[in-house]
Coordinates of C-alpha atoms in Angstrom, one line a residue:
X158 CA 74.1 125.3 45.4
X159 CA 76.4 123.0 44.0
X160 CA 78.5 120.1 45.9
X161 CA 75.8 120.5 48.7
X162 CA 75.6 116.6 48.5
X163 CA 79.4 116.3 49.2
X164 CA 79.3 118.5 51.9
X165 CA 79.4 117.1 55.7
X166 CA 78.5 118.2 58.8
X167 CA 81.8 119.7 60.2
X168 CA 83.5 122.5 62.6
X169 CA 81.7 124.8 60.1
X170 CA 79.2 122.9 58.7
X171 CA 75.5 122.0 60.4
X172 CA 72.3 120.3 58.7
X173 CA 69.1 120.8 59.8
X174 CA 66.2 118.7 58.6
X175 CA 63.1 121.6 59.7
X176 CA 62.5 125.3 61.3
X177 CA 61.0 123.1 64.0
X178 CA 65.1 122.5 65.3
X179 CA 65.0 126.6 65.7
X180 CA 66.6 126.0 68.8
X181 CA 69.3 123.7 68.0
X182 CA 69.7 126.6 65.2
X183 CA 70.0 129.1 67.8
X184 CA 72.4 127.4 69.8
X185 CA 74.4 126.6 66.4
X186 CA 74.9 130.4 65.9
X187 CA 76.4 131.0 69.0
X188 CA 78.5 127.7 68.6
X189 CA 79.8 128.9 65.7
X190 CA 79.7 133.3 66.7
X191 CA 82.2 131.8 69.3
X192 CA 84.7 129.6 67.3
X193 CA 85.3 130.0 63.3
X194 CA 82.0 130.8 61.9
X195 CA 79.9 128.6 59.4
X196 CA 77.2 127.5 58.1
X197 CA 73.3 126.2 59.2
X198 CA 71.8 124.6 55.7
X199 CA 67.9 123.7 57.0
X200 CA 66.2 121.1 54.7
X201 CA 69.5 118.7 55.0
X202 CA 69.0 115.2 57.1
X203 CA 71.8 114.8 59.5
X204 CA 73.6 112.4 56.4
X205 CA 73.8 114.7 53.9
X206 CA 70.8 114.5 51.8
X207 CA 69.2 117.1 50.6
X208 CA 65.3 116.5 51.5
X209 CA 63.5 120.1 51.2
X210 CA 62.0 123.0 53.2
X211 CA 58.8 124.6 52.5
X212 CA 59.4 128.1 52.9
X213 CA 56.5 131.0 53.5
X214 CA 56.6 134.6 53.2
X215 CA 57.1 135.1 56.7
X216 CA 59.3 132.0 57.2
X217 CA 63.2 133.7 56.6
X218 CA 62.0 136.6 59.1
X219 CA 60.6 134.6 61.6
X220 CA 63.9 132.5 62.1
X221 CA 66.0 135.7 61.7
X222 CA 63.5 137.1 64.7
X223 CA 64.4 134.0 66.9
X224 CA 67.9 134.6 66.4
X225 CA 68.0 137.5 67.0
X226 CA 65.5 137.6 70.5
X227 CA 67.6 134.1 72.0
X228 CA 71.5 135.6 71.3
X229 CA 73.1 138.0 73.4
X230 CA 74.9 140.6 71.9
X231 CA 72.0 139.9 69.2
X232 CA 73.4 138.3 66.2
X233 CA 72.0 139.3 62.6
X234 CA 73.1 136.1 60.3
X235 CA 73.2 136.7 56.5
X236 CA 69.5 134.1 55.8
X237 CA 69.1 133.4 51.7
X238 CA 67.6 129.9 49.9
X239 CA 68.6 128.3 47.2
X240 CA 67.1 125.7 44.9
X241 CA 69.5 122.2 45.4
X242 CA 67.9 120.2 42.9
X243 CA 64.7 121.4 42.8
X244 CA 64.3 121.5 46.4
X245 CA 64.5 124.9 48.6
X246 CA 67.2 124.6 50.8
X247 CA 67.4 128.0 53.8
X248 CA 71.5 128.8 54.4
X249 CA 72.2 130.5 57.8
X250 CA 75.8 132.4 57.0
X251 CA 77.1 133.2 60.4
X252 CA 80.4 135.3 60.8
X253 CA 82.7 134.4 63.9
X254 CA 81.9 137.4 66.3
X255 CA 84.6 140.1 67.6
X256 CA 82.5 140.5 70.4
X257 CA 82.4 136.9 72.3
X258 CA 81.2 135.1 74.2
X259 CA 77.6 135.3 72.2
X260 CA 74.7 133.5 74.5
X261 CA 72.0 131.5 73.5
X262 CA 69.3 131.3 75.8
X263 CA 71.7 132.5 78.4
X264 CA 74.5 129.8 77.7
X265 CA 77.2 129.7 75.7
X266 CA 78.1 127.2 73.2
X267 CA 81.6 126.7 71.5
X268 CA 81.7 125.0 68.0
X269 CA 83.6 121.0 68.5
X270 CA 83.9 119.4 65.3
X271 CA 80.7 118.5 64.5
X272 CA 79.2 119.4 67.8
X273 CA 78.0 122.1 70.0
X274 CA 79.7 122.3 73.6
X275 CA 78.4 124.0 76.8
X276 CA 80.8 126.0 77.5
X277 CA 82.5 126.9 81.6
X278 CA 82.3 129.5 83.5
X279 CA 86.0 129.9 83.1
X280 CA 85.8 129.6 79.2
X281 CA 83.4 132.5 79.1
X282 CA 85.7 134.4 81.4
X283 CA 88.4 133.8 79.5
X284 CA 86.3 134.5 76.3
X285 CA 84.7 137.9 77.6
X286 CA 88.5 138.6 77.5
X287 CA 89.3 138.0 74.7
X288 CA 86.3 139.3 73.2
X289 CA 87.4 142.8 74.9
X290 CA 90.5 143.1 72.9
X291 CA 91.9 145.3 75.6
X292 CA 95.1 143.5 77.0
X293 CA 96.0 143.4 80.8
X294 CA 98.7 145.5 79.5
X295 CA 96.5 147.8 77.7
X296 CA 94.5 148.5 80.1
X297 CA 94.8 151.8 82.8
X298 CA 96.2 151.4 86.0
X299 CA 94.2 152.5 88.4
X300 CA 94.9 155.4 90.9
X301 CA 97.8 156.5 88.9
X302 CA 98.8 159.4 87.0
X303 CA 101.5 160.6 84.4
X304 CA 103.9 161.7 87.8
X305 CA 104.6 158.1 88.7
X306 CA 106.1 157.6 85.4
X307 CA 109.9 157.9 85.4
X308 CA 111.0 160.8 82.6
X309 CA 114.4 159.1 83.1
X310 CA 113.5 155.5 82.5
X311 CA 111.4 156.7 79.3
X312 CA 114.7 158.7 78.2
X313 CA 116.7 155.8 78.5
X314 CA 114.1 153.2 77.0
X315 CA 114.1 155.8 74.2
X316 CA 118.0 155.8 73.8
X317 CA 118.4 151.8 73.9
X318 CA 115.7 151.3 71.2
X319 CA 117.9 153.8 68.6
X320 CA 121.1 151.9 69.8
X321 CA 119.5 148.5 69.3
X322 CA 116.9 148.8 66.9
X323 CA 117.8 151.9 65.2
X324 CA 114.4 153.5 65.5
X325 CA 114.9 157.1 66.1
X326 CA 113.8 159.7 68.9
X327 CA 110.8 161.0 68.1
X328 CA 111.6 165.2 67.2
X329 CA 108.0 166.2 66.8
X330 CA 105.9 164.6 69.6
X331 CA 105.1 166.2 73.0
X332 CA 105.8 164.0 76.4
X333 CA 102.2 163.1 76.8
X334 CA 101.8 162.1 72.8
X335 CA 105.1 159.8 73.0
X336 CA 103.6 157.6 76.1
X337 CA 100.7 157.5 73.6
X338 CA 102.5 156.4 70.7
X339 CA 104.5 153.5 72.7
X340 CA 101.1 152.6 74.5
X341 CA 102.4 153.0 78.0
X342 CA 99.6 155.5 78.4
X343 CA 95.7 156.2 76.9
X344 CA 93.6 158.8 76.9
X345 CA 90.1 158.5 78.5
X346 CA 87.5 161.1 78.6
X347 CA 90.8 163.7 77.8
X348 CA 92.5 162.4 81.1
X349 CA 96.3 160.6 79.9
X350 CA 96.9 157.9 82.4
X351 CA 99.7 155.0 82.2
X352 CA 98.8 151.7 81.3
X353 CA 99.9 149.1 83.2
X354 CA 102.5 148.2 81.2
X355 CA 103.6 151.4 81.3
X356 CA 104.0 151.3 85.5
X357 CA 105.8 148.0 84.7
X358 CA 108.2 149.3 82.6
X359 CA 108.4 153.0 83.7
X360 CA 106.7 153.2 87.6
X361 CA 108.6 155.2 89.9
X362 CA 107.0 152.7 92.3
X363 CA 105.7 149.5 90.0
X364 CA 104.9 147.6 93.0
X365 CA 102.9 150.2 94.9
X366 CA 100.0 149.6 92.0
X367 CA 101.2 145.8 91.0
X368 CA 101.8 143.7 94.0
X369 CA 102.2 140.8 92.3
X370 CA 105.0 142.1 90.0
X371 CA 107.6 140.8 91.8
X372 CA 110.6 137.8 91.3
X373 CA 111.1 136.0 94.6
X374 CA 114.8 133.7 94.4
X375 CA 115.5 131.2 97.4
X376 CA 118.5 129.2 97.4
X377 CA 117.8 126.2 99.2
X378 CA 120.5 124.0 100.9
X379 CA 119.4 120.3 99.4
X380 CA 116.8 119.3 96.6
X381 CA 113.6 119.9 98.2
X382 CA 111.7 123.0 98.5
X383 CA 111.3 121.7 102.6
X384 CA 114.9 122.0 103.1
X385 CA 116.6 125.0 104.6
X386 CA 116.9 128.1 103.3
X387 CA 120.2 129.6 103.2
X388 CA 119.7 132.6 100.7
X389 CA 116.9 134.9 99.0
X390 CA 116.2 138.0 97.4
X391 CA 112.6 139.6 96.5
X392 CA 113.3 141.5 93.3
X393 CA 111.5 145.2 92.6
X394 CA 111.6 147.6 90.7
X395 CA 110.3 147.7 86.8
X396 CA 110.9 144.6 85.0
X397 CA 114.2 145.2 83.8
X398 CA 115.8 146.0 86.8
X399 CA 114.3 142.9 88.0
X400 CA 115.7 141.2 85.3
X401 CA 119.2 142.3 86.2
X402 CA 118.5 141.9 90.3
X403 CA 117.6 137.9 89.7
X404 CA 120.6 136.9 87.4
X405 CA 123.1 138.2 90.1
X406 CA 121.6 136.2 92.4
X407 CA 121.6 133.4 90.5
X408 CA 124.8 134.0 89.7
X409 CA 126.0 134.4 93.2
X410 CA 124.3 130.8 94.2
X411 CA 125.1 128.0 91.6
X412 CA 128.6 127.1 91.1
X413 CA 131.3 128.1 89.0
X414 CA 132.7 124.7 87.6
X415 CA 136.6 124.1 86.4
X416 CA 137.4 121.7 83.4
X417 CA 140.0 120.9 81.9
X418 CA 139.7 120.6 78.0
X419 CA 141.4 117.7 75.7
X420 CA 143.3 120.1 74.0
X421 CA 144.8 122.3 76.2
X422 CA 146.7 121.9 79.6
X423 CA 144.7 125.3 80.4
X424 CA 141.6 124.7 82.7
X425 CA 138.7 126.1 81.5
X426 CA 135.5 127.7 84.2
X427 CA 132.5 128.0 83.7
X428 CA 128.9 128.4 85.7
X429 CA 126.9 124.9 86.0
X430 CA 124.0 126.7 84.1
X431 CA 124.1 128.8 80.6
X432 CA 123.0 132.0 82.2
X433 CA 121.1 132.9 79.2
X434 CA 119.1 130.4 79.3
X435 CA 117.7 131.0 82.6
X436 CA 117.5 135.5 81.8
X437 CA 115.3 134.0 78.9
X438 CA 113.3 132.3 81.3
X439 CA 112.5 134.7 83.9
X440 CA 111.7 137.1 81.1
X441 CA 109.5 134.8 79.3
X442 CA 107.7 134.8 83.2
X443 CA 107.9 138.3 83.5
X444 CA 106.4 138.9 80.1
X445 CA 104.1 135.9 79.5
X446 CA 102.5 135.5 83.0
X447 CA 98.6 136.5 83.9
X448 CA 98.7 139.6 85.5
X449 CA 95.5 139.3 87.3
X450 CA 96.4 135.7 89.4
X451 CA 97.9 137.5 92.3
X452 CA 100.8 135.0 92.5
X453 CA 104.6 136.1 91.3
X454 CA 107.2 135.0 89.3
X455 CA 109.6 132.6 91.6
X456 CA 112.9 131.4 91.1
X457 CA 114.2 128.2 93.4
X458 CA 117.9 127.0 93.6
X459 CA 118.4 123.6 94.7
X460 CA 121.7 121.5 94.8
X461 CA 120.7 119.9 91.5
X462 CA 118.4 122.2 89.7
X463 CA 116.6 125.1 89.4
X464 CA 113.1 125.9 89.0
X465 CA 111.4 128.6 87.5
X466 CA 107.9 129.5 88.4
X467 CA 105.5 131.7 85.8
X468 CA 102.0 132.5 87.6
X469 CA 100.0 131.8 84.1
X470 CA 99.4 129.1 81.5
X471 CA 100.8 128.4 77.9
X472 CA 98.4 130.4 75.7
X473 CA 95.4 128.4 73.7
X474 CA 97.4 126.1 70.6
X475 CA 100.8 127.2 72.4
X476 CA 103.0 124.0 74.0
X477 CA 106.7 124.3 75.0
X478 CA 107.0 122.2 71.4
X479 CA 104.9 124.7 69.1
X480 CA 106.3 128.1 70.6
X481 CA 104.2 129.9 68.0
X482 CA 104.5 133.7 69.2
X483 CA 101.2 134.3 70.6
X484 CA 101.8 137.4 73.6
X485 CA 99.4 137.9 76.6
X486 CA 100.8 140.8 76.9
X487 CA 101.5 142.1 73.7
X488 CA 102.6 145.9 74.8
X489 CA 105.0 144.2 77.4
X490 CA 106.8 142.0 74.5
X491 CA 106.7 144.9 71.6
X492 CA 108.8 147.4 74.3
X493 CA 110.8 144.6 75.5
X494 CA 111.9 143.7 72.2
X495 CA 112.7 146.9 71.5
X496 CA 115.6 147.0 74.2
X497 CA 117.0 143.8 72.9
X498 CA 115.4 141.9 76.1
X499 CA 113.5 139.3 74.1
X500 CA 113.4 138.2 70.8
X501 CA 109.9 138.0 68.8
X502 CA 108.3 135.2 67.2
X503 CA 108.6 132.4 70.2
X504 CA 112.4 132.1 69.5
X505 CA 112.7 132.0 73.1
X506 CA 112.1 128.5 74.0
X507 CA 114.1 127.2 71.1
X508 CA 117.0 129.4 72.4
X509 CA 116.7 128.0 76.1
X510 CA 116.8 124.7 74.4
X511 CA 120.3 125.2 72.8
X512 CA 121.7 126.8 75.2
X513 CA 121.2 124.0 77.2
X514 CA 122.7 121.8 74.5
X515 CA 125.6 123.6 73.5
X516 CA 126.6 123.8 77.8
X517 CA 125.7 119.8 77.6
X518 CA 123.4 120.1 80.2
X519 CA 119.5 118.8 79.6
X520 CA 117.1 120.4 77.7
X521 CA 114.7 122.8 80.1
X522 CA 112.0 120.6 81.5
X523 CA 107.7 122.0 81.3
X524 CA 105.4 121.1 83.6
X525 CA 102.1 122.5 82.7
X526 CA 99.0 123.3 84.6
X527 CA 96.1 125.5 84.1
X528 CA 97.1 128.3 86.4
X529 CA 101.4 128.0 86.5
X530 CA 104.0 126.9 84.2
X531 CA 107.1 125.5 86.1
X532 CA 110.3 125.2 83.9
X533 CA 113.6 122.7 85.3
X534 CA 116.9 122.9 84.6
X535 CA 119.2 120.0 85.8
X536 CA 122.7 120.7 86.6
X537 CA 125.1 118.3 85.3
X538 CA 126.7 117.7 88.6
X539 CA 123.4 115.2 88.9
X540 CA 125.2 113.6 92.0
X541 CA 127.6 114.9 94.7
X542 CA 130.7 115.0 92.4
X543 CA 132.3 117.6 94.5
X544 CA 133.9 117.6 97.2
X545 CA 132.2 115.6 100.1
X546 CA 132.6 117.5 103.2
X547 CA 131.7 115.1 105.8
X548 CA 134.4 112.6 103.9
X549 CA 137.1 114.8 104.8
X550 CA 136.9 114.9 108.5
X551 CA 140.0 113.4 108.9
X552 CA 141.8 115.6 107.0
X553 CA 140.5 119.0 107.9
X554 CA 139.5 121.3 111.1
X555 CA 136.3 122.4 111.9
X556 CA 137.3 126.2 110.5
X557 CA 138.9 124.7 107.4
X558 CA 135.8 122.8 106.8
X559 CA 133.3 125.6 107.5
X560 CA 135.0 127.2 104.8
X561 CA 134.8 124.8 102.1
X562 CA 131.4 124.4 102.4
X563 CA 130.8 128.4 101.9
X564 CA 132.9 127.7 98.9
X565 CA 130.5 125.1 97.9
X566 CA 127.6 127.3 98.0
X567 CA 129.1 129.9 95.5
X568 CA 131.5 127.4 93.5
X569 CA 134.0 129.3 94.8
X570 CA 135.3 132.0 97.8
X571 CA 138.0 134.4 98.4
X572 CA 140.9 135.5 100.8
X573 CA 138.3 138.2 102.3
X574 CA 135.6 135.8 102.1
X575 CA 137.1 133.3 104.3
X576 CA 138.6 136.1 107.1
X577 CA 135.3 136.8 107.4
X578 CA 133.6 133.6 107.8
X579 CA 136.2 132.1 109.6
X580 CA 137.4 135.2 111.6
X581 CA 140.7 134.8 110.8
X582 CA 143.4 137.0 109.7
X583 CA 145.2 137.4 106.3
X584 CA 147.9 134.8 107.2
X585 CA 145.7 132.2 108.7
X586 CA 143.4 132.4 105.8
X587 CA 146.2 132.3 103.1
X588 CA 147.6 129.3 104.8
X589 CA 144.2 127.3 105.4
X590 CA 143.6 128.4 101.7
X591 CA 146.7 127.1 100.3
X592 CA 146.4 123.8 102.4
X593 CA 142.7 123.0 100.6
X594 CA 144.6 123.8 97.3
X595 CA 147.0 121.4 97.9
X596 CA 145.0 119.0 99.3
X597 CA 143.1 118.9 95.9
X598 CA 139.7 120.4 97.3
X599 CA 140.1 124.0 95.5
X600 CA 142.2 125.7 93.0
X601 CA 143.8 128.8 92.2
X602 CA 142.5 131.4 89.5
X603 CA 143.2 135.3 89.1
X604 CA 146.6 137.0 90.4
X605 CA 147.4 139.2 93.5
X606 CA 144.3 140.7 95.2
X607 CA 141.9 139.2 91.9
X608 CA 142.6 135.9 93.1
X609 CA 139.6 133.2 94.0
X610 CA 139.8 130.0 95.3
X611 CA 137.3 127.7 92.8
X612 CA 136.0 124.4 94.3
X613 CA 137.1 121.4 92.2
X614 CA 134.8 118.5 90.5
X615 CA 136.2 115.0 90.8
X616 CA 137.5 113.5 87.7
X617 CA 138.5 116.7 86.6
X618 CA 142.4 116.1 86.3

C-alpha cells in the first residue's frame, strides 16, 4: 500500500503492532461503527512504522470471528493484506454503522481523534436514537386514530401551502394516502394512525395525547421571575394556533413606545420589541424542542426583557453562531415551512438577530444547557425612562395614578379602559385623561372612538 509510512494515527486511522491487541481491535471497530468509520492497519508500531505481521491460514478468519462474537449488532469488517515493503500488513476497513450504538464487550466506544472513548449512558441513548432514524415526529402517537385528526385543519394546511408555496392540491390521492404522503400519518400492520406531528399540527385535541405541547406566557410586574405576577396565558391548541395565542399576549404586555423622528414633526410608535423576532423564537421552541422532556415551551415578560424558554438543546455541531439547519423534528419544520411559518436552512437565528438590529435594540442573548435553551431580549428602555409613578404624587390622585400605571403595563390604555379600572364615567375619564396629556405623562393617538392614550418616554420631545 503506498504512503502507508506517511500515514498517522487519526479520527480514522489506528496502528496495531500484533493480533495479540484483538481487543483493542475490537473496541476500535465499535469506536469507529459509531463515529466516521476507518481504518485498523495490524503490523504498524504506534509511530508509523511499518514492522510486519505473520499471517496463517486461519489468522484473517479468526480476527473476523472475534469481531464478530465481541460487537453487538455483529459487525462484518471488509479484512484484506497487503505487502508494504515486503512486509504483510492485515487492513481492517470498517464502515460507520446506520445502526448505532455498536457494543464491544458490552460498552460502547466513540472514535476521539486518535482515541477510543467510553462512551455515557446518555450518549448511547441519544445514539440508540439516532441510530433508529425514526423521528419523535415520525413516530405514532399512541392511542390515537385518523378521527382525532381535523379534516378542516388538513383542508386549510392544504390551501396555505398552494397560496404560499404554490404546490398544488393533490387530485388523485384518497384522505388516508394524503396524511401519508405529508407524513402526519403511517401505516403499521395495515392500521393508518397519525404521527405525532400530525396531532401537533392537526389534533382535534393535541394536548389530550401531548401534555407537554403547550406555551405558558407570565407577565411579571419587575425583573425577577420571584416578583408578582400580574398576567398569563397557557396557550393550546395545534402549534399554529399557539403561535398566534402567544404573540397577542405578548403584544398586549410590552409597551407600545412613541418617538419622534429627526425629520419629521410627526411622532412615530412603535412596540419596545420587533415582534418578529420573538414569533421566530417561540416557533424555533415549538419546532426545535425534545418532545420527550416533559417540560413546555415558556415565555416570561419582565419590565426589561423577555425570556424565552425551549425544553431541548442546540443539536450536536449546532451553536446560536453556526445555525447550520439541522431539525429534531424534521416533519414538524418541512410542514411548517410549507405555511410560510419558518424559513429553512437555519435562517432563523440570523433573522432574530437583525431584527433586533434594525429596531436598535440588542442582539437575542443564548444561554445554553444540556436540557433548555433560554433566549433574552433586552428592551431598550434598560432603565425606568418612563414615567415614575411614585414621583408624581404630588401631582396626581390616587384614581389618576392607578390609571397610569395600567397604562404602563400595556404602553398605553383607553377611554373604556380607564371607566373601567377607575369606575368612573365618560366625563370623569375624559377629563382625568386629558389632565395626564397635558401634564406630559401620555399622549394622544387615533380620532373619535379609535382614540388611545400612549404612555410617553422621557427625552422624547
Amino acid at each position: 500500500m503506498k504512503g502507508l509510512n506517511k500515514k498517522k494515527e487519526s479520527e480514522t486511522v489506528e496502528f496495531k503492532k500484533s493480533l495479540r491487541e484483538w481487543k483493542e481491535i475490537v473496541e476500535t471497530v465499535s469506536a469507529f461503527s459509531n463515529t466516521k468509520g476507518g481504518t485498523i492497519f495490524v503490523g504498524v508500531e504506534d509511530s508509523g512504522n511499518v514492522v510486519g505481521i505473520a499471517v496463517g491460514k486461519k489468522s484473517l478468519e479468526d480476527i473476523a470471528q472475534k469481531i464478530k462474537q465481541n460487537t453487538d449488532p455483529k459487525i462484518y469488517p471488509s479484512i484484506s493484506v497487503e505487502n508494504v515493503k515486503g512486509k504483510k500488513v492485515i487492513i481492517i476497513e470498517v464502515p460507520k454503522s446506520k445502526s448505532k450504538p455498536v457494543f464491544a464487550f458490552d460498552k460502547v466506544f466513540r472514535r476521539v481523534g486518535r482515541s477510543n472513548h467510553r462512551v455515557s449512558s446518555e450518549e448511547i441513548r441519544m445514539m440508540a436514537l439516532e441510530g433508529r432514524r425514526v423521528y419523535w415526529d415520525a413516530e405514532i402517537c399512541e392511542g390515537t386514530t385518523l378521527e382525532d385528526i381535523d379534516k378542516k385543519k388538513i383542508k386549510w394546511y392544504l390551501m396555505k401551502r398552494e397560496e404560499i408555496r404554490k404546490i398544488t392540491k393533490p387530485k388523485d390521492l384518497t384522505y388516508e394516502e394524503l396524511l401519508l404522503n405529508i407524513g402526519v400519518a403511517r401505516k403499521i400492520d395495515g392500521n393508518i394512525q397519525p404521527t405525532n406531528a400530525g396531532i401537533l399540527l392537526f389534533g382535534k385535541n393535541p394536548q389530550r395525547f401531548a401534555l407537554q405541547s403547550v406555551v405558558r406566557g407570565v407577565k411579571f410586574k419587575g425583573i425577577k421571575i420571584t416578583d408578582t405576577v400580574i398576567d398569563r396565558i397557557d396557550c393550546s391548541g395545534v402549534l399554529w394556533e399557539m403561535v398566534e395565542q402567544i404573540e397577542e399576549f405578548i403584544r398586549k404586555n410590552i409597551r407600545l413606545l412613541s418617538f419622534r423622528t429627526p425629520e419629521s414633526f410627526a411622532r412615530e410608535d412603535k412596540f419596545e420589541y420587533p415582534i418578529q423576532a420573538l414569533r421566530e423564537a417561540v416557533i424555533n421552541a415549538l419546532i426545535h424542542r425534545d418532545y420527550r422532556e416533559p417540560a413546555d415551551v415558556r415565555v416570561f415578560i419582565f419590565d426589561n426583557s423577555i425570556k424565552v424558554v425551549n425544553p431541548g438543546g442546540f443539536p450536536k455541531d449546532v451553536t446560536p453562531e453556526k445555525p447550520i439547519h439541522k431539525p429534531v423534528n424534521p416533519t414538524l419544520c418541512n410542514l411548517m415551512y410549507d405555511v410560510g411559518f419558518i424559513e429553512k436552512y437555519g435562517s432563523g437565528i440570523y433573522m432574530m438577530k437583525e431584527l433586533c438590529k434594525k429596531w436598535e435594540n440588542e442582539e437575542p442573548r443564548y444561554e445554553l444547557h444540556p436540557l433548555e435553551t433560554n433566549i433574552y431580549f433586552s428592551s431598550p428602555v434598560a432603565e425606568p425612562t418612563l414615567v415614575d409613578i411614585e414621583d408624581v404624587t404630588a401631582k396626581l390622585n390616587e384614581r389618576q395614578k392607578q390609571g397610569l400605571e395600567s397604562a404602563h403595563r400595556r404602553g398605553f390604555i383607553t377611554r373604556r379602559d380607564y371607566m373601567g379600572i377607575c369606575k368612573v364615567s365618560h366625563t370623569i375619564a375624559h377629563k382625568d385623561l386629558k389632565k395626564m396629556v397635558n401634564m406630559g405623562f401620555l399622549t394622544v393617538r387615533g380620532k373619535g372612538r379609535g382614540v388611545i392614550y400612549i404612555v410617553r418616554v422621557r427625552g422624547d420631545d
